[in-house]
Short mmCIF file of C-alpha atoms in Angstrom, two decimals:
data_model
loop_
_atom_site.label_atom_id
_atom_site.label_comp_id
_atom_site.label_asym_id
_atom_site.label_seq_id
_atom_site.Cartn_x
_atom_site.Cartn_y
_atom_site.Cartn_z
CA MET N 1 0.00 0.00 0.00
CA GLN N 2 2.81 2.39 0.90
CA LYS N 3 4.64 1.60 -2.35
CA GLU N 4 1.49 2.30 -4.38
CA LEU N 5 1.07 5.65 -2.60
CA ILE N 6 4.68 6.59 -3.33
CA LEU N 7 4.18 5.63 -6.98
CA VAL N 8 1.06 7.82 -7.22
CA LEU N 9 2.85 10.76 -5.59
CA LYS N 10 5.70 10.44 -8.10
CA LYS N 11 3.23 10.66 -10.98
CA ILE N 12 1.56 13.88 -9.75
CA PRO N 13 4.26 16.31 -11.00
CA ILE N 14 4.32 14.61 -14.42
CA HIS N 15 0.52 14.79 -14.74
CA PHE N 16 0.52 18.42 -13.57
CA LEU N 17 3.15 19.31 -16.20
CA CYS N 18 1.18 17.56 -18.96
CA TRP N 19 -2.04 19.39 -18.09
CA MET N 20 -0.23 22.73 -17.96
CA ILE N 21 0.97 22.04 -21.51
CA VAL N 22 -2.63 21.25 -22.52
CA TRP N 23 -3.81 24.50 -20.92
CA PHE N 24 -1.18 26.54 -22.81
CA PHE N 25 -2.15 24.74 -26.01
CA PHE N 26 -5.84 25.67 -25.58
CA LYS N 27 -5.00 29.26 -24.63
CA SER N 28 -2.69 29.75 -27.62
CA PHE N 29 -4.86 27.91 -30.13
CA PHE N 30 -8.16 29.62 -29.29
CA SER N 31 -6.67 33.12 -28.90
CA VAL N 32 -6.80 33.59 -32.67
CA GLY N 33 -9.12 36.55 -33.40
CA SER N 34 -9.53 37.71 -29.77
CA SER N 35 -7.61 39.83 -27.28
CA ASN N 36 -9.94 39.19 -24.33
CA LYS N 37 -7.36 37.67 -21.99
CA ALA N 38 -9.83 37.20 -19.14
CA PHE N 39 -12.15 35.12 -21.33
CA LEU N 40 -9.26 33.10 -22.82
CA PHE N 41 -7.93 32.27 -19.33
CA TRP N 42 -11.39 31.30 -18.08
CA PHE N 43 -12.28 29.32 -21.23
CA SER N 44 -8.92 27.48 -21.41
CA SER N 45 -9.11 26.57 -17.72
CA LEU N 46 -12.65 25.15 -17.94
CA LEU N 47 -11.87 23.35 -21.18
CA SER N 48 -8.73 21.82 -19.61
CA ILE N 49 -10.78 20.61 -16.62
CA ILE N 50 -13.36 19.02 -18.94
CA THR N 51 -10.59 17.38 -20.98
CA LEU N 52 -8.85 16.16 -17.81
CA ILE N 53 -12.03 14.61 -16.42
CA THR N 54 -12.90 12.95 -19.75
CA ALA N 55 -9.36 11.65 -20.26
CA TYR N 56 -9.20 10.13 -16.76
CA VAL N 57 -12.63 8.55 -17.21
CA PHE N 58 -11.39 6.84 -20.37
CA VAL N 59 -7.90 5.94 -19.08
CA TYR N 60 -8.84 4.64 -15.63
CA ASP N 61 -12.41 3.43 -16.14
CA LEU N 62 -13.75 2.83 -19.65
CA ILE N 63 -10.62 1.39 -21.25
CA PRO N 64 -9.67 -1.04 -18.40
CA LYS N 65 -13.28 -2.10 -17.69
CA TYR N 66 -14.63 -2.44 -21.21
CA LEU N 67 -12.15 -2.00 -24.07
CA LEU N 68 -9.37 -4.20 -22.71
CA LYS N 69 -11.91 -6.82 -21.62
CA LYS N 70 -13.39 -6.78 -25.15
CA GLN N 71 -16.79 -5.46 -24.06
CA TYR N 72 -16.94 -3.30 -27.17
CA LYS N 73 -20.68 -2.51 -27.14
CA LYS N 74 -20.54 -1.01 -23.65
CA PHE N 75 -17.37 0.88 -24.51
CA VAL N 76 -18.97 2.43 -27.61
CA LEU N 77 -22.13 3.26 -25.65
CA TYR N 78 -20.24 5.04 -22.85
CA THR N 79 -18.06 6.80 -25.43
CA ILE N 80 -21.22 8.23 -27.01
CA TYR N 81 -22.46 9.33 -23.57
CA SER N 82 -19.09 11.01 -22.93
CA GLY N 83 -19.24 12.74 -26.31
CA VAL N 84 -22.72 14.09 -25.58
CA PHE N 85 -21.61 15.27 -22.13
CA VAL N 86 -18.53 17.05 -23.47
CA ALA N 87 -20.42 18.65 -26.38
CA THR N 88 -23.17 19.89 -24.05
CA THR N 89 -20.64 21.31 -21.58
CA ILE N 90 -18.73 23.09 -24.37
CA LEU N 91 -21.94 24.68 -25.64
CA MET N 92 -22.82 25.87 -22.13
CA ILE N 93 -19.34 27.42 -21.68
CA GLU N 94 -19.62 29.18 -25.03
CA VAL N 95 -23.07 30.51 -24.16
CA VAL N 96 -21.83 31.82 -20.80
CA GLY N 97 -18.84 33.47 -22.49
CA PHE N 98 -21.06 34.94 -25.20
CA VAL N 99 -23.36 36.49 -22.56
CA PHE N 100 -20.95 37.64 -19.84
CA TYR N 101 -17.67 38.31 -21.66
CA PHE N 102 -18.82 39.58 -25.08
CA ASN N 103 -22.17 41.18 -24.12
CA LEU N 104 -24.06 39.24 -26.78
CA GLU N 105 -21.77 40.54 -29.53
CA TYR N 106 -21.10 37.44 -31.59
CA GLN N 107 -18.54 39.13 -33.88
CA LYS N 108 -16.14 39.77 -30.98
CA MET N 109 -15.88 36.09 -30.05
CA PRO N 110 -12.71 34.19 -31.14
CA THR N 111 -13.22 32.63 -34.57
CA LEU N 112 -12.31 29.08 -33.53
CA ILE N 113 -14.49 29.14 -30.41
CA THR N 114 -17.60 29.96 -32.43
CA SER N 115 -17.33 26.47 -33.92
CA PRO N 116 -18.21 23.88 -31.24
CA ALA N 117 -17.05 21.09 -33.58
CA VAL N 118 -13.49 22.47 -33.58
CA VAL N 119 -13.48 22.70 -29.78
CA LEU N 120 -14.86 19.15 -29.50
CA VAL N 121 -12.19 17.80 -31.87
CA CYS N 122 -9.44 19.48 -29.78
CA VAL N 123 -10.79 17.97 -26.57
CA PHE N 124 -11.08 14.47 -28.00
CA PHE N 125 -7.67 14.76 -29.64
CA ILE N 126 -6.15 15.09 -26.16
CA VAL N 127 -8.40 12.29 -24.84
CA VAL N 128 -7.43 9.96 -27.70
CA LEU N 129 -3.75 10.78 -27.15
CA ALA N 130 -3.99 9.94 -23.43
CA SER N 131 -6.00 6.78 -24.19
CA GLY N 132 -3.44 5.69 -26.79
CA LEU N 133 -0.63 6.04 -24.26
CA LYS N 134 -2.66 3.98 -21.79
CA ILE N 135 -3.19 1.19 -24.34
CA LEU N 136 0.48 1.22 -25.36
CA LYS N 137 1.51 1.00 -21.70
CA HIS N 138 -0.92 -1.88 -21.14
CA ASN N 139 0.39 -3.76 -24.19
CA TYR N 140 3.99 -3.25 -23.11
CA LYS N 141 3.17 -4.46 -19.59
CA SER N 142 1.32 -7.47 -21.00
CA LEU N 143 4.31 -8.37 -23.17
CA GLU N 144 6.63 -8.07 -20.18
CA GLU N 145 4.35 -10.28 -18.07
CA LYS N 146 4.05 -12.81 -20.89
CA LYS N 147 7.81 -12.85 -21.32
CA SER N 148 8.27 -13.24 -17.56
CA LEU N 149 5.82 -16.17 -17.48
CA GLU N 150 7.55 -17.79 -20.45
CA ASN N 151 10.93 -17.42 -18.72
CA LYS N 152 9.53 -18.95 -15.51
CA PHE N 153 8.02 -21.80 -17.54
CA LEU N 154 11.33 -22.41 -19.31
CA GLU N 155 13.21 -22.32 -16.00
CA THR N 156 10.77 -24.86 -14.55
CA GLN N 157 11.15 -27.08 -17.61
CA LEU N 158 14.94 -26.80 -17.38
CA GLN N 159 14.90 -27.76 -13.70
CA LEU N 160 12.72 -30.79 -14.48
CA LYS N 161 15.06 -31.80 -17.29
CA GLU N 162 18.08 -31.45 -15.00
CA GLN N 163 16.41 -33.58 -12.33
CA GLU N 164 15.50 -36.23 -14.88
CA LEU N 165 19.06 -36.16 -16.24
CA LYS N 166 20.48 -36.65 -12.73
CA PHE N 167 18.10 -39.55 -12.22
CA LEU N 168 19.29 -41.19 -15.45
CA LYS N 169 22.93 -40.69 -14.43
CA MET N 170 22.20 -42.31 -11.07
CA GLN N 171 20.77 -45.31 -12.91
CA ILE N 172 23.87 -45.63 -15.09
CA HIS N 173 26.55 -45.28 -12.39
CA PRO N 174 25.55 -48.12 -9.99
CA HIS N 175 25.17 -50.53 -12.90
CA PHE N 176 28.60 -49.58 -14.25
CA LEU N 177 30.23 -49.80 -10.82
CA PHE N 178 28.65 -53.17 -10.11
CA ASN N 179 30.15 -54.70 -13.25
CA SER N 180 33.60 -53.23 -12.52
CA LEU N 181 33.60 -54.39 -8.87
CA ASN N 182 32.40 -57.81 -9.95
CA THR N 183 35.43 -58.05 -12.25
CA ILE N 184 37.83 -57.08 -9.43
CA TYR N 185 36.15 -59.60 -7.13
CA GLY N 186 36.73 -62.42 -9.58
CA PHE N 187 40.43 -61.59 -9.90
CA ALA N 188 40.85 -61.21 -6.15
CA ILE N 189 39.47 -64.72 -5.59
CA ALA N 190 41.77 -66.11 -8.28
CA LYS N 191 44.70 -64.13 -6.82
CA ALA N 192 45.59 -63.10 -10.35
CA ASP N 193 48.72 -61.05 -11.06
CA GLU N 194 46.60 -58.54 -12.96
CA ALA N 195 44.69 -57.54 -9.81
CA PRO N 196 46.90 -54.51 -8.87
CA GLU N 197 46.62 -53.10 -12.39
CA MET N 198 42.87 -53.65 -12.33
CA ILE N 199 42.59 -51.86 -8.99
CA LEU N 200 44.52 -48.88 -10.40
CA LYS N 201 42.33 -48.68 -13.48
CA LEU N 202 39.20 -49.06 -11.37
CA SER N 203 40.46 -46.29 -9.08
CA ASN N 204 40.74 -43.99 -12.09
CA LEU N 205 37.27 -44.98 -13.22
CA LEU N 206 35.83 -44.37 -9.77
CA ASP N 207 37.35 -40.90 -9.71
CA TYR N 208 35.79 -40.22 -13.10
CA ILE N 209 32.39 -41.57 -12.13
CA LEU N 210 32.13 -39.98 -8.68
CA TYR N 211 33.72 -36.58 -9.31
CA GLN N 212 34.23 -35.74 -12.97
CA VAL N 213 30.71 -36.84 -13.85
CA GLU N 214 29.27 -33.90 -11.92
CA LYS N 215 30.71 -31.58 -14.53
CA PRO N 216 28.31 -30.66 -17.34
CA LYS N 217 30.94 -31.52 -19.96
CA VAL N 218 34.41 -33.02 -20.24
CA LEU N 219 36.91 -33.18 -23.08
CA LEU N 220 36.24 -36.01 -25.51
CA GLU N 221 39.81 -37.17 -24.93
CA GLU N 222 39.04 -37.73 -21.22
CA GLU N 223 36.00 -39.84 -22.07
CA VAL N 224 38.12 -41.87 -24.49
CA ASN N 225 40.84 -42.47 -21.89
CA HIS N 226 38.35 -43.81 -19.37
CA LEU N 227 36.65 -45.80 -22.09
CA GLU N 228 40.00 -47.50 -22.79
CA ASP N 229 40.49 -48.20 -19.06
CA TYR N 230 37.09 -49.83 -18.96
CA ILE N 231 37.89 -51.94 -22.03
CA SER N 232 41.15 -53.03 -20.40
CA LEU N 233 39.26 -54.13 -17.29
CA GLU N 234 36.83 -56.16 -19.37
CA LYS N 235 39.65 -57.77 -21.37
CA MET N 236 41.22 -58.91 -18.11
CA ARG N 237 37.92 -60.36 -16.98
CA PHE N 238 37.16 -62.14 -20.27
CA HIS N 239 40.77 -63.29 -20.80
CA ASP N 240 41.08 -64.64 -24.34
CA THR N 241 37.35 -64.76 -25.00
CA LEU N 242 37.07 -61.01 -25.72
CA LYS N 243 38.41 -59.35 -28.86
CA VAL N 244 37.95 -55.56 -29.03
CA ASN N 245 38.95 -53.48 -32.04
CA PHE N 246 38.83 -49.80 -30.98
CA VAL N 247 39.51 -47.41 -33.89
CA LYS N 248 39.87 -43.66 -33.28
CA GLU N 249 39.95 -41.22 -36.20
CA LYS N 250 40.46 -37.44 -36.25
CA ILE N 251 39.68 -36.84 -32.57
CA GLU N 252 39.44 -33.06 -32.15
CA ASP N 253 40.96 -31.76 -28.92
CA SER N 254 38.41 -28.97 -28.50
CA ILE N 255 35.26 -31.12 -28.54
CA GLN N 256 33.51 -31.60 -25.20
CA ILE N 257 30.74 -34.03 -24.34
CA PRO N 258 28.80 -34.89 -21.17
CA PRO N 259 30.70 -37.46 -19.05
CA MET N 260 29.68 -41.13 -19.18
CA LEU N 261 27.97 -40.60 -22.54
CA LEU N 262 29.79 -43.27 -24.57
CA ILE N 263 30.74 -45.89 -21.96
CA PRO N 264 27.17 -47.30 -21.55
CA PHE N 265 27.14 -48.33 -25.24
CA VAL N 266 30.35 -50.32 -24.80
CA GLU N 267 29.15 -51.74 -21.50
CA ASN N 268 25.96 -52.90 -23.21
CA SER N 269 27.97 -54.71 -25.92
CA PHE N 270 29.95 -56.64 -23.28
CA LYS N 271 26.90 -57.47 -21.20
CA HIS N 272 24.55 -58.58 -23.98
CA GLY N 273 27.09 -59.71 -26.58
CA GLU N 274 27.19 -63.37 -27.58
CA ILE N 275 30.37 -65.47 -27.49
CA LYS N 276 30.69 -67.32 -30.79
CA GLU N 277 33.37 -69.88 -31.49
CA GLY N 278 34.86 -69.01 -28.10
CA ILE N 279 35.18 -65.25 -28.80
CA LEU N 280 33.05 -62.18 -28.15
CA LYS N 281 33.88 -59.71 -30.91
CA VAL N 282 33.34 -55.99 -30.36
CA ASP N 283 34.21 -53.36 -32.97
CA ILE N 284 34.26 -49.72 -31.86
CA LEU N 285 34.70 -46.72 -34.13
CA LEU N 286 34.99 -43.13 -32.92
CA LYS N 287 35.68 -40.14 -35.15
CA THR N 288 34.95 -36.45 -35.37
CA GLU N 289 34.34 -34.66 -38.64
CA ASN N 290 32.72 -31.38 -39.73
CA ASN N 291 31.90 -30.42 -36.14
CA ALA N 292 30.13 -33.74 -35.54
CA LEU N 293 30.88 -36.91 -33.57
CA PHE N 294 30.36 -40.40 -34.99
CA PHE N 295 30.36 -43.40 -32.66
CA ARG N 296 29.68 -47.01 -33.60
CA VAL N 297 29.67 -50.13 -31.45
CA GLU N 298 29.10 -53.51 -33.08
CA ASN N 299 29.23 -56.84 -31.27
CA SER N 300 28.55 -60.46 -32.08
CA SER N 301 25.04 -61.42 -31.05
CA GLU N 302 22.09 -63.72 -31.54
CA ILE N 303 18.46 -62.78 -31.95
CA LYS N 304 16.60 -64.11 -28.94
CA GLU N 305 12.87 -64.57 -28.53
CA ASN N 306 11.17 -61.57 -26.89
CA SER N 307 14.45 -59.66 -27.10
CA ASN N 308 14.14 -56.00 -26.23
CA VAL N 309 16.58 -53.14 -26.10
CA GLY N 310 18.08 -53.09 -22.60
CA ILE N 311 17.16 -50.48 -20.01
CA GLY N 312 20.67 -49.03 -20.29
CA LEU N 313 20.13 -48.09 -23.93
CA GLN N 314 16.67 -46.76 -23.16
CA ASN N 315 18.12 -44.49 -20.50
CA ILE N 316 20.94 -43.27 -22.73
CA ARG N 317 18.37 -42.56 -25.47
CA LYS N 318 16.41 -40.36 -23.05
CA ARG N 319 19.60 -38.66 -21.95
CA LEU N 320 20.56 -37.86 -25.55
CA GLU N 321 17.11 -36.43 -26.21
CA MET N 322 17.58 -34.02 -23.31
CA LEU N 323 21.19 -33.12 -24.03
CA TYR N 324 21.03 -32.88 -27.82
CA PRO N 325 17.42 -32.34 -28.91
CA LYS N 326 17.19 -32.55 -32.72
CA LYS N 327 20.99 -32.60 -32.89
CA HIS N 328 21.63 -36.31 -32.64
CA GLN N 329 20.79 -39.53 -34.45
CA LEU N 330 20.76 -42.87 -32.66
CA GLU N 331 20.23 -45.99 -34.72
CA ILE N 332 20.09 -49.51 -33.30
CA ILE N 333 20.37 -52.35 -35.83
CA GLU N 334 19.99 -55.97 -34.78
CA THR N 335 20.68 -58.77 -37.27
CA LYS N 336 21.03 -62.52 -36.98
CA ASP N 337 24.70 -62.36 -36.02
CA THR N 338 25.38 -58.81 -34.87
CA PHE N 339 24.05 -56.00 -32.74
CA LYS N 340 25.07 -52.52 -33.87
CA VAL N 341 24.59 -49.04 -32.42
CA ASP N 342 25.26 -45.96 -34.55
CA LEU N 343 25.38 -42.54 -32.91
CA LYS N 344 25.87 -39.14 -34.52
CA ILE N 345 25.98 -35.89 -32.53
CA GLU N 346 26.15 -32.45 -34.13
CA PHE N 347 27.79 -29.65 -32.13
#
């Protein structure tokens, strides 16, 4: 309430200045053909008061209540009433001036004042000008409010997307960690010589998963390094039954991607791949070209009854849709002997 009062008080000097300008306009405009300063002062003052009242009625009552709410019939009706009121008042002022200031001598009256239509047009010109400013202000305020609501909506959507993305990451990490720890466990039981190396590689992977993954993006080279560590761990676990061919072409140093974006595809190939003739074959291709990333993972497989794409790939598909909307292509091709994933991301 106090803020509104302060706002109103700040507007008073501006309104007073505007109406003083209107008064000087009326006094100067209608002084043509007359030197009766007393009449001109009296006439301009009354005409300014009538204009002020009419303008405020339109700006603060008729326009907000009827025009902006699209009640056009009522607005037109009250506009006609206002026109009749103003025209009648102008005629009364002219009659009073004709009797008391010019002693019924019509020739001595200012030329422009003898035409009520001219006076009426001047009054409604000021009213229309004030009303136009009111409508422009309303439209500007509406646009600002609409923009503010759109921004709030976008912020809400972004927060929801971020929460969903965190949820998907949480689904990926435990699954990845479980497989890695399971590998270490097997080597620990067997007391294999490779165990220390596996622990070191797993330590690096844990650091990447638990800390680096909180970053929105990492260098593609970092993702590749940890992808190679993961492949090394899996090779140790599978011994001679895993054959991985990892080809890297034209890896640009400047490209960044979200962490843990590529590893789930490779993890899926190891988990769901089929060992044929004693070997699980996995071919991986990664290259960057024309500001785009191409990633392919192909593994030996068999079509099983009621086979569906794993939940890991479903989650990564959702993640890609959030991270790269309309800027990625993910194609999954399953044949009799192979399972292939093709990914393209445009930056």
